[in-house]
PDB file of C-alpha atoms in Angstrom:
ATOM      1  CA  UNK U 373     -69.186 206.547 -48.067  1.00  0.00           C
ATOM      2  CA  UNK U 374     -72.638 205.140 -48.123  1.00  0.00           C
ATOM      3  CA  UNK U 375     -73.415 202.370 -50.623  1.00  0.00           C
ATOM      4  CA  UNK U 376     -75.586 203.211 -53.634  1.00  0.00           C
ATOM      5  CA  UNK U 377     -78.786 201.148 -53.266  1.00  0.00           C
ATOM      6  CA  UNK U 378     -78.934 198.287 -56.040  1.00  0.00           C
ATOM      7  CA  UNK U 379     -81.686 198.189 -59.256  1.00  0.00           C
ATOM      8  CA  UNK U 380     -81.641 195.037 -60.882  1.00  0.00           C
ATOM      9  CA  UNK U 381     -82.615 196.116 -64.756  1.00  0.00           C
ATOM     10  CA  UNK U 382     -83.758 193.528 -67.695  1.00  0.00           C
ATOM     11  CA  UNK U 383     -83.204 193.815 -71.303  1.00  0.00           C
ATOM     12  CA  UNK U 384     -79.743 195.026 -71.223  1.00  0.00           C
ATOM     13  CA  UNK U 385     -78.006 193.860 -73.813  1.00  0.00           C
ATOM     14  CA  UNK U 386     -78.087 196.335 -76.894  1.00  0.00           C
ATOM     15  CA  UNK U 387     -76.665 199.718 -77.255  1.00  0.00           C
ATOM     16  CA  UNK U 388     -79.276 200.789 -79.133  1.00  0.00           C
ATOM     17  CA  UNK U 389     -81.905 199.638 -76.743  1.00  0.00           C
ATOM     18  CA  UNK U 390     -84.478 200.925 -74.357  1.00  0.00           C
ATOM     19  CA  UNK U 391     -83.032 198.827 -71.389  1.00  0.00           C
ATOM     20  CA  UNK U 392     -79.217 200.190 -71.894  1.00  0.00           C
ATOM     21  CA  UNK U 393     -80.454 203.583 -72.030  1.00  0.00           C
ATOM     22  CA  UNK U 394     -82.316 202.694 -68.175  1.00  0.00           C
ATOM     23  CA  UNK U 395     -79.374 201.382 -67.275  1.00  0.00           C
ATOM     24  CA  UNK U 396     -77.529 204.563 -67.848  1.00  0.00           C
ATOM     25  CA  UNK U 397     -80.089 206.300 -66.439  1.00  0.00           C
ATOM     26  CA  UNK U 398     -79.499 204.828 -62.914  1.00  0.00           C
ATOM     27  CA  UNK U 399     -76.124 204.901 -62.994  1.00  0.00           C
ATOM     28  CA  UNK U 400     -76.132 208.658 -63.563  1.00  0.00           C
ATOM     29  CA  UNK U 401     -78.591 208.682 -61.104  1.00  0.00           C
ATOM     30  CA  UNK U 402     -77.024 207.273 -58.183  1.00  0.00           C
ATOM     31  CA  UNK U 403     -77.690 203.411 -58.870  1.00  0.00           C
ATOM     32  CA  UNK U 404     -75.821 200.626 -58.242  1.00  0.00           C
ATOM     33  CA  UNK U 405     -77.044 197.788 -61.011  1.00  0.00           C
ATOM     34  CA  UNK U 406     -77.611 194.316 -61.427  1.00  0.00           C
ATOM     35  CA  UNK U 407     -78.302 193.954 -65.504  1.00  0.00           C
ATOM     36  CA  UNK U 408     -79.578 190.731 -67.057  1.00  0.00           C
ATOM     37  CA  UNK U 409     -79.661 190.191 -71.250  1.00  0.00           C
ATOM     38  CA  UNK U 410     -79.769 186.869 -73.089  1.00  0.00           C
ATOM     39  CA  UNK U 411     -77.129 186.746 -76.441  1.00  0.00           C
ATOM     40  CA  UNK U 412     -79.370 184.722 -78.226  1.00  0.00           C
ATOM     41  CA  UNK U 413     -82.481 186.741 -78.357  1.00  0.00           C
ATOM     42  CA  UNK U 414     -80.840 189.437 -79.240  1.00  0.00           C
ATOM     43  CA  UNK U 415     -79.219 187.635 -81.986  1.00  0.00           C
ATOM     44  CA  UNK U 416     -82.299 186.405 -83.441  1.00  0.00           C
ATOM     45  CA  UNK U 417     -84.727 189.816 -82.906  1.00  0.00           C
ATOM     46  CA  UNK U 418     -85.196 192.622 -85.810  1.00  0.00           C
ATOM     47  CA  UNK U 419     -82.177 195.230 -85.014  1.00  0.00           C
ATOM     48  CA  UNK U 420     -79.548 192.877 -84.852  1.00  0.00           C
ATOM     49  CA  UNK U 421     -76.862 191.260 -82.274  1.00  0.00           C
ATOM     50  CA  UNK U 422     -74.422 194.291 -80.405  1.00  0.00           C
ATOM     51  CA  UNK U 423     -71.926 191.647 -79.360  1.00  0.00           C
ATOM     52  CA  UNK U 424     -69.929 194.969 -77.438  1.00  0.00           C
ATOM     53  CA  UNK U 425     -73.216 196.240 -76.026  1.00  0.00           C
ATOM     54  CA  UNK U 426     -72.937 194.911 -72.817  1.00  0.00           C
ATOM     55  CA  UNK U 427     -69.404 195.894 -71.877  1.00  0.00           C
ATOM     56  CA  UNK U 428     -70.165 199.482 -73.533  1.00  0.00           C
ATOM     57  CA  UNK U 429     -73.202 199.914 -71.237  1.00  0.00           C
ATOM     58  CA  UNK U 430     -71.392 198.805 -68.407  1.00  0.00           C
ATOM     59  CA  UNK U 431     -67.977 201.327 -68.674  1.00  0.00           C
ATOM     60  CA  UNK U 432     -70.419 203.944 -68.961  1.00  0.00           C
ATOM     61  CA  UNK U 433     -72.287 202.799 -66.375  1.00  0.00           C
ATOM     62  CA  UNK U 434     -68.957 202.607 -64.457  1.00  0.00           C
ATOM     63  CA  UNK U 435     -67.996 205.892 -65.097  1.00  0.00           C
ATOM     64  CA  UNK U 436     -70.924 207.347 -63.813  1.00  0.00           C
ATOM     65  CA  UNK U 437     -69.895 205.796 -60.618  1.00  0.00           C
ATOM     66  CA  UNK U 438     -72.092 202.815 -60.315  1.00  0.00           C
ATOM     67  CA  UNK U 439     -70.840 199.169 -59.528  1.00  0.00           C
ATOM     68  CA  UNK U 440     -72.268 196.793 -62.162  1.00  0.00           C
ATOM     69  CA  UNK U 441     -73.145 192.898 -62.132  1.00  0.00           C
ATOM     70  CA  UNK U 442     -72.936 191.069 -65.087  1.00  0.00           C
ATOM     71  CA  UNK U 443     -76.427 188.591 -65.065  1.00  0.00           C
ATOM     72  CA  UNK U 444     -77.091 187.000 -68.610  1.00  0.00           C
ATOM     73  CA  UNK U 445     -80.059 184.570 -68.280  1.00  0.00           C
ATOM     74  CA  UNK U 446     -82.512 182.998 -70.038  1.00  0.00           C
ATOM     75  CA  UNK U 447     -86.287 184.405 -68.629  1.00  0.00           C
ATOM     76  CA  UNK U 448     -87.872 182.019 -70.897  1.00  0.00           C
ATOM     77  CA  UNK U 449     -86.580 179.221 -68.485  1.00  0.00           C
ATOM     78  CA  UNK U 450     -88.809 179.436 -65.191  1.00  0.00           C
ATOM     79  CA  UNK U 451     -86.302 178.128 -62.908  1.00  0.00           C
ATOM     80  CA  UNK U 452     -83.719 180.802 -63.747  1.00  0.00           C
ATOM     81  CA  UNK U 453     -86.289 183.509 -63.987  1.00  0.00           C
ATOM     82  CA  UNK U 454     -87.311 182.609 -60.036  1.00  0.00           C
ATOM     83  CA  UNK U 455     -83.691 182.853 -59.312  1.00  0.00           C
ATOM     84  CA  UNK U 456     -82.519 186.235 -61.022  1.00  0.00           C
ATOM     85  CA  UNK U 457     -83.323 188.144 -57.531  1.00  0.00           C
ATOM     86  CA  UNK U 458     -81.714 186.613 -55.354  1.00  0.00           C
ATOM     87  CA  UNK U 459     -79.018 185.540 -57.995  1.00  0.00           C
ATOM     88  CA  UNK U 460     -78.415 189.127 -58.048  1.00  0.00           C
ATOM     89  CA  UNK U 461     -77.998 189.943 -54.184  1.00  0.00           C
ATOM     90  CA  UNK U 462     -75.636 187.289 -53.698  1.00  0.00           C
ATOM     91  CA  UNK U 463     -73.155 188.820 -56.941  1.00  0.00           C
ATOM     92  CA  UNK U 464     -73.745 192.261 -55.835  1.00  0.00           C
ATOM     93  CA  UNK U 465     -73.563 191.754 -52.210  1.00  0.00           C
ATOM     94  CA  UNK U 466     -76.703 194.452 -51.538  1.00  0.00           C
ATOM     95  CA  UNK U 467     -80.170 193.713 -51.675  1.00  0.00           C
ATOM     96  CA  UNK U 468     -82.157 194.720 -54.931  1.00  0.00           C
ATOM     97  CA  UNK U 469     -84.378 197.996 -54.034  1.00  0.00           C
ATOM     98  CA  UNK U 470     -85.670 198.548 -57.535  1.00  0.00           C
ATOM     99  CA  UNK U 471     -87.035 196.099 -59.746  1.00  0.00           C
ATOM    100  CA  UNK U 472     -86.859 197.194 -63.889  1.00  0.00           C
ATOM    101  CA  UNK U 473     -87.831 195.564 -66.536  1.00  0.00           C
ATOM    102  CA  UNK U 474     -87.362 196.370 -70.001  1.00  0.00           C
ATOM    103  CA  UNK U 475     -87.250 192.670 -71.279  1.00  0.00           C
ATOM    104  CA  UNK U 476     -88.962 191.204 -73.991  1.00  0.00           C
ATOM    105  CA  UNK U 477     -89.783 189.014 -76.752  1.00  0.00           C
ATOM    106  CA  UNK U 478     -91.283 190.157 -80.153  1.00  0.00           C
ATOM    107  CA  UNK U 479     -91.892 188.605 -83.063  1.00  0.00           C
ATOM    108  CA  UNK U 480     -94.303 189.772 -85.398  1.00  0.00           C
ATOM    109  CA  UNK U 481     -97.037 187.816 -86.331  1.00  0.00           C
ATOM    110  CA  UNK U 482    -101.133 188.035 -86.417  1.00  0.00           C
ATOM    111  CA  UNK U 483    -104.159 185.844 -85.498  1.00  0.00           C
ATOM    112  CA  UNK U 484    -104.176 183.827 -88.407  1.00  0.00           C
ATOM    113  CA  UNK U 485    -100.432 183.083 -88.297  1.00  0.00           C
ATOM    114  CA  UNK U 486     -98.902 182.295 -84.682  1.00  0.00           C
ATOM    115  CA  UNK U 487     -98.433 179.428 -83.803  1.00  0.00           C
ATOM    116  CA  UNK U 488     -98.509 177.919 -80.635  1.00  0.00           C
ATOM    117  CA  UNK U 489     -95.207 177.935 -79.508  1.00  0.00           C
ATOM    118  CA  UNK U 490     -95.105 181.581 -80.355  1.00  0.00           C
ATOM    119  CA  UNK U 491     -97.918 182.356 -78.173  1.00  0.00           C
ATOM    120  CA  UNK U 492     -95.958 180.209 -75.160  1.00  0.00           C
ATOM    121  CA  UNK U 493     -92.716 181.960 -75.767  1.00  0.00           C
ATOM    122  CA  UNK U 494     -94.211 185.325 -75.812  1.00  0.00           C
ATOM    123  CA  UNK U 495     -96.141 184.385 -72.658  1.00  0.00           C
ATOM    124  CA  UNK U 496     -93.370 182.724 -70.977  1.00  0.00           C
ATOM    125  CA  UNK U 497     -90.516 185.762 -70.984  1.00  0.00           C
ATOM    126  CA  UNK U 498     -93.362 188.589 -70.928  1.00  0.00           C
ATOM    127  CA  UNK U 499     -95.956 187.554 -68.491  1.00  0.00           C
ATOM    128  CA  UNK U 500     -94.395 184.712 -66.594  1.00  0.00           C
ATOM    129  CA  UNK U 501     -90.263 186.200 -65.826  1.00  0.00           C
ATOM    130  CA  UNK U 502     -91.885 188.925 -64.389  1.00  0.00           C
ATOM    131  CA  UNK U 503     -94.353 187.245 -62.186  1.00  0.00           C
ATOM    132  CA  UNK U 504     -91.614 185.364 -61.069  1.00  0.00           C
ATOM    133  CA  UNK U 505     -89.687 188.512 -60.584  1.00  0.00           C
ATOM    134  CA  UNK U 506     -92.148 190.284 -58.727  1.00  0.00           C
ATOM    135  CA  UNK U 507     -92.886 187.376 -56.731  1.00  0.00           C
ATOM    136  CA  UNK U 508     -89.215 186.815 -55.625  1.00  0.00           C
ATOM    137  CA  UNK U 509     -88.482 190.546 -55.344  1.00  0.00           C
ATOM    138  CA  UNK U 510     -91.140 190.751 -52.741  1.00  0.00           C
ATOM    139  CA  UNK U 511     -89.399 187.767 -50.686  1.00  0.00           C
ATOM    140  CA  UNK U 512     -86.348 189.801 -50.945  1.00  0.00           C
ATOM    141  CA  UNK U 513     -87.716 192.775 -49.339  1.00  0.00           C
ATOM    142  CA  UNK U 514     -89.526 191.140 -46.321  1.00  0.00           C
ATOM    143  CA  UNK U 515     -85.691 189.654 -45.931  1.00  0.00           C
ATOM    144  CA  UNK U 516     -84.240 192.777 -46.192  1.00  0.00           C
ATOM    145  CA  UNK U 517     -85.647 194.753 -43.612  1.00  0.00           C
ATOM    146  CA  UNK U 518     -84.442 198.646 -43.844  1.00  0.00           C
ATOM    147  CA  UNK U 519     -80.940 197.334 -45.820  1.00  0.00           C
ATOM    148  CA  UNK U 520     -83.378 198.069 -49.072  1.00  0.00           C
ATOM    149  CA  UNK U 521     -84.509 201.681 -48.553  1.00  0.00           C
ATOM    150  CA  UNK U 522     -88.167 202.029 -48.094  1.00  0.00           C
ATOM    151  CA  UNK U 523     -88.476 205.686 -50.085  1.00  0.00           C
ATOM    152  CA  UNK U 524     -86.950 203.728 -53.109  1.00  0.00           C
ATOM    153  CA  UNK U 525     -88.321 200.364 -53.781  1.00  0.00           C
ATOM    154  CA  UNK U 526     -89.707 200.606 -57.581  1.00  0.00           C
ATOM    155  CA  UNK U 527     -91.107 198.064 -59.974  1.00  0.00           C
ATOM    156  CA  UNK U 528     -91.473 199.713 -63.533  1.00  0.00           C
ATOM    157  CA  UNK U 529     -92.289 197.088 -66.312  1.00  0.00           C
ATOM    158  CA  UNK U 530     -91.987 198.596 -69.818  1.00  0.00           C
ATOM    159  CA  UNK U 531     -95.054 197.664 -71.963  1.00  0.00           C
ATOM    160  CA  UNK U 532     -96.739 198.110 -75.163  1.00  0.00           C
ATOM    161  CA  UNK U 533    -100.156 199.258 -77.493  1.00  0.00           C
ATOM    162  CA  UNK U 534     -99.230 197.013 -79.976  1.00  0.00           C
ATOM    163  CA  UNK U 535    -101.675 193.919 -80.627  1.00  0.00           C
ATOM    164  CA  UNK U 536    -102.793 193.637 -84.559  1.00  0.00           C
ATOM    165  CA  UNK U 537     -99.940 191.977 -85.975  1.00  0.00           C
ATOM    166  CA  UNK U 538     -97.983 191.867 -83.376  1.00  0.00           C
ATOM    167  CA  UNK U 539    -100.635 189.434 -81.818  1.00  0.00           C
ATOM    168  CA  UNK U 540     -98.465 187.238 -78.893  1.00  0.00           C
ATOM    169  CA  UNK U 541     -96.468 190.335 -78.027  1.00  0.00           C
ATOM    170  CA  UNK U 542     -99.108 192.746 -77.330  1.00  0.00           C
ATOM    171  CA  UNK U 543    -101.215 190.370 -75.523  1.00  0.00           C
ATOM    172  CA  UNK U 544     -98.218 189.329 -73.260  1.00  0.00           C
ATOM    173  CA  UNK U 545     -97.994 192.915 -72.458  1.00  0.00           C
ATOM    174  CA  UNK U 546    -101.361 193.280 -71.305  1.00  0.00           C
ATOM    175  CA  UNK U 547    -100.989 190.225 -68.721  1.00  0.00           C
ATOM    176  CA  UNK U 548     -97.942 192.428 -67.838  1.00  0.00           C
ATOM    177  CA  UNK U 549     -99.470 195.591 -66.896  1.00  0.00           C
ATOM    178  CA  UNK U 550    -102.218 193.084 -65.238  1.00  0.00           C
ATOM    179  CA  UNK U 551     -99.668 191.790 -62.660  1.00  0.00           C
ATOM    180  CA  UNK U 552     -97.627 195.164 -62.007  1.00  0.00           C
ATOM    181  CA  UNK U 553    -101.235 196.872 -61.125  1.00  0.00           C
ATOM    182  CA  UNK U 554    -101.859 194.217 -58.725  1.00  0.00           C
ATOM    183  CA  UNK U 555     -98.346 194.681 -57.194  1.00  0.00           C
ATOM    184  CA  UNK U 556     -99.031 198.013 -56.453  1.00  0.00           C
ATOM    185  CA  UNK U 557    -101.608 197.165 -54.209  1.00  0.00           C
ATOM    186  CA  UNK U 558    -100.539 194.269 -53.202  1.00  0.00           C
ATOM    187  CA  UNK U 559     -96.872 195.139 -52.269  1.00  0.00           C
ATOM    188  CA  UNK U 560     -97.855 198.990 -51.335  1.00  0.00           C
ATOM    189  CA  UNK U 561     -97.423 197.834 -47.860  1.00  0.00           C
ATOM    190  CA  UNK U 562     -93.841 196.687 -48.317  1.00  0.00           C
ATOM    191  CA  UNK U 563     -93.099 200.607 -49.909  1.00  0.00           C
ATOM    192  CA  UNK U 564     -93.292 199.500 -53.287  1.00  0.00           C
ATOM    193  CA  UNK U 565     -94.614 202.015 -55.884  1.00  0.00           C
ATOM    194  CA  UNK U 566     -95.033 199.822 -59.291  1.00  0.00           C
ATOM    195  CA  UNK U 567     -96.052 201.323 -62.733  1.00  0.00           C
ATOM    196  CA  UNK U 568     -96.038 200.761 -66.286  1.00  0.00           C
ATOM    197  CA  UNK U 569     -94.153 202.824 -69.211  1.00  0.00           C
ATOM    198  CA  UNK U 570     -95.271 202.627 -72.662  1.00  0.00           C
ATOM    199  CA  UNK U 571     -92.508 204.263 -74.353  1.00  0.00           C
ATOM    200  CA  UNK U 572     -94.342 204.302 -78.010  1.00  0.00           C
ATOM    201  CA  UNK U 573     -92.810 204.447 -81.045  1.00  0.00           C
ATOM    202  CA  UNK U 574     -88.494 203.641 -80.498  1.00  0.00           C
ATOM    203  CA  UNK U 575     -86.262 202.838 -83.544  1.00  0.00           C
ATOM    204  CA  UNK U 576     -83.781 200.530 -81.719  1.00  0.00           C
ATOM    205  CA  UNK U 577     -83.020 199.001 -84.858  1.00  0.00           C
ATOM    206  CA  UNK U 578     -86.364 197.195 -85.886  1.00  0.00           C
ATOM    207  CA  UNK U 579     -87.849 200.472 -87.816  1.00  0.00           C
ATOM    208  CA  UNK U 580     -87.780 200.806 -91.739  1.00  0.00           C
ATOM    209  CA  UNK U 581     -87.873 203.761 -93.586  1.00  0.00           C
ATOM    210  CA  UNK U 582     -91.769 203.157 -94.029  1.00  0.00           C
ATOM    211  CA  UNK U 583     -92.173 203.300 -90.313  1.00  0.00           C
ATOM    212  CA  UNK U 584     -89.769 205.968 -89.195  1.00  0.00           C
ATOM    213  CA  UNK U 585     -91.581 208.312 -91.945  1.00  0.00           C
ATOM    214  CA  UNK U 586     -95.313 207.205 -90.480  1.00  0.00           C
ATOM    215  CA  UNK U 587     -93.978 207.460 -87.035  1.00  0.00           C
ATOM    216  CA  UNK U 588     -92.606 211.127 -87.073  1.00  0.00           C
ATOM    217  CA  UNK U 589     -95.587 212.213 -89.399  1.00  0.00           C
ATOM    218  CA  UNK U 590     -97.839 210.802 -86.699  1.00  0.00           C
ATOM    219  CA  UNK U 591     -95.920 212.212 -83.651  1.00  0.00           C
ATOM    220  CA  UNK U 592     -97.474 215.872 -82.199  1.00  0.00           C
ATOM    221  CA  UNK U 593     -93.308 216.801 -81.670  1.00  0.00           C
ATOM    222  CA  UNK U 594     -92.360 215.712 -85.274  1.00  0.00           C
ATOM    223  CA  UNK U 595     -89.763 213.305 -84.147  1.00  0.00           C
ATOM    224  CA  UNK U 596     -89.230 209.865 -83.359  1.00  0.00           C
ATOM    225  CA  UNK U 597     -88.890 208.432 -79.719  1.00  0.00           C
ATOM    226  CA  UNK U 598     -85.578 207.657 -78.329  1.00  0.00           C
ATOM    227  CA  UNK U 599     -84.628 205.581 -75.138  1.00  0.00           C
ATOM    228  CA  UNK U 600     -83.634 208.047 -73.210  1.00  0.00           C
ATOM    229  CA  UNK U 601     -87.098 209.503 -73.194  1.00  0.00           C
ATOM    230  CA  UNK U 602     -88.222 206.398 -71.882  1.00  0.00           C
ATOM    231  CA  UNK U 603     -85.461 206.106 -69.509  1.00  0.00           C
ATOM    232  CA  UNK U 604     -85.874 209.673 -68.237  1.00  0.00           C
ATOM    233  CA  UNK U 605     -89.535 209.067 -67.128  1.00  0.00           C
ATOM    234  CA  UNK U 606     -88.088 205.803 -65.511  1.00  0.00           C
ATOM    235  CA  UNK U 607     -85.669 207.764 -63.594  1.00  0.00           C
ATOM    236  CA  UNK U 608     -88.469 209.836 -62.244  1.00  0.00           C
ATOM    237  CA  UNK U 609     -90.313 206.959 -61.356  1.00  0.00           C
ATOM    238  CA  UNK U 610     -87.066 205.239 -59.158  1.00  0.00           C
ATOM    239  CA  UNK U 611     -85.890 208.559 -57.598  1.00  0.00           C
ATOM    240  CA  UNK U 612     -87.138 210.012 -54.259  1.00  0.00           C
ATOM    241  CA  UNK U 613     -89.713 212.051 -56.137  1.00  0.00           C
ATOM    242  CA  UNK U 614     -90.983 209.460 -57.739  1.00  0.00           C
ATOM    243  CA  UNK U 615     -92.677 207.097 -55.099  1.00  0.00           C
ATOM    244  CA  UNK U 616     -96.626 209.013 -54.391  1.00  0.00           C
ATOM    245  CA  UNK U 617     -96.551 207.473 -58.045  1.00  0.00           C
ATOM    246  CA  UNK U 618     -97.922 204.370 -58.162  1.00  0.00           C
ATOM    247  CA  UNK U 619    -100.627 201.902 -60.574  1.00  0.00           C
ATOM    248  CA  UNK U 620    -100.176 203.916 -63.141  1.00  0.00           C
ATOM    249  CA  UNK U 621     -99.904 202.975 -66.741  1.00  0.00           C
ATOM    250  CA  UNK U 622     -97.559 206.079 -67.920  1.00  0.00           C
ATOM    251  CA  UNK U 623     -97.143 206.646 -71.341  1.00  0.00           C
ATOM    252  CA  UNK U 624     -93.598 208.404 -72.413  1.00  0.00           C
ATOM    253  CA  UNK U 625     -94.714 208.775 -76.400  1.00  0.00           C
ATOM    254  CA  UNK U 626     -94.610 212.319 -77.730  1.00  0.00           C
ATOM    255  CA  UNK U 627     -98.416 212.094 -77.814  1.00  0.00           C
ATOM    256  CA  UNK U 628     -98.635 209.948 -80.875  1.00  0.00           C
ATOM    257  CA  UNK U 629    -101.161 207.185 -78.794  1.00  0.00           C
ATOM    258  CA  UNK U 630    -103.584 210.620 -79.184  1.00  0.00           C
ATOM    259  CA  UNK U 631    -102.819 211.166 -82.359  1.00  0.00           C
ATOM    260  CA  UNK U 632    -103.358 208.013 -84.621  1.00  0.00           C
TER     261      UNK U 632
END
């Protein structure tokens, strides 16, 4: 039996979350997965700590078939960022063929009120991990010759609309989409296909009542986003059918960025 080819995903580490429902995705999907999280962010952010997530994702995962490496890590440290690719090759024992990630930091907060070290934190884990990703991905495939199939190497970075009061986050996200538009032409040549999901509107756990009720009042389908609607158009993206896609900023919202 062939081996599954490996995704390495970010922003695994909550049930409720956009990045376990990618995750799940895959693994239904024929992925193998590498899947980084960091406890303390998610202990910290609005929605709460899921101290079971992980090894919940990963037995579903499992049963779907898929081999799964454990990879928590800190992406606001540079030096471990850089490392995550290979880090993952050498656990998993396959090269990394698909890139994901669905990592981030957010912290609300406007013009008048973030501070500096907001601004660097945002910058560091939003803009900076995955240049550092992307950068040492792209290593990794001019090592891995045809051992990382060619009709399946993906980048997909999930992004974000938000900027007014939600300053450092939003404007993170824009350097984001920034570097995965230049990977698609810079890494086309490689077989890369790189794009951008703005999944709109999820309640993972940071909505209020307020929000959910403006949310699904604003929406065209009258509901509220989920992660597997996210995670679906990600599958697209990383399957076979997927790959004439490419420098595209996809948007996976129910319509509501037409709406408001």
């Amino acid at each position: 039996m062939s081996r599954r080819p490996l995704a390495l995903v970010t922003g695994v580490g909550r049930r409720a979350g956009i990045g376990a429902a990618i995750a799940s995705r895959l693994a239904a999907d024929g992925w193998d997965l590498a899947i980084s999280w960091w406890g303390p962010y998610d202990d910290r952010v609005s929605g709460g700590a899921d101290p079971d997530g992980i090894e919940s994702v990963v037995a579903e995962c499992e049963h779907a078939g898929a081999r799964v490496t454990r990879l928590p890590v800190d992406l606001a440290d540079p030096e471990q960022a850089a490392a995550l690719v290979d880090r993952a090759e050498t656990e998993a024992g396959a090269p990394v063929t698909a890139l994901v990630m669905s990592h981030c930091e957010s912290v609300d907060s406007d013009v008048r009120t973030t501070t500096v070290e907001a601004w660097d934190q945002h910058f560091a884990v939003n803009a900076r991990a995955p240049f550092l990703l992307v950068q040492a991905y792209a290593a990794a495939l001019e090592r891995a010759g045809d051992d990382a199939p060619r009709d399946l190497r993906r980048i997909v970075a999930l992004t974000s609309d938000h900027v007014a009061f939600n300053l450092p986050y939003g404007a993170s996200k824009g350097a984001l989409d920034r570097l995965v538009f230049a990977a698609a032409k810079e890494l086309g040549g490689l077989g890369v296909s790189a794009n951008v999901v703005n999944p709109g509107p999820n309640d993972t756990g940071w909505m209020s009542d307020e929000v959910k009720a403006w949310a699904i009042e604003a929406t065209p389908r009258g509901r509220l986003g989920r992660p597997s609607d996210a995670a679906a158009l990600v599958g697209f993206l990383c399957s076979a059918d997927g790959g004439w896609v490419s420098g595209q900023l996809l948007k996976s919202d129910g319509g509501i960025s037409n709406s408001v």
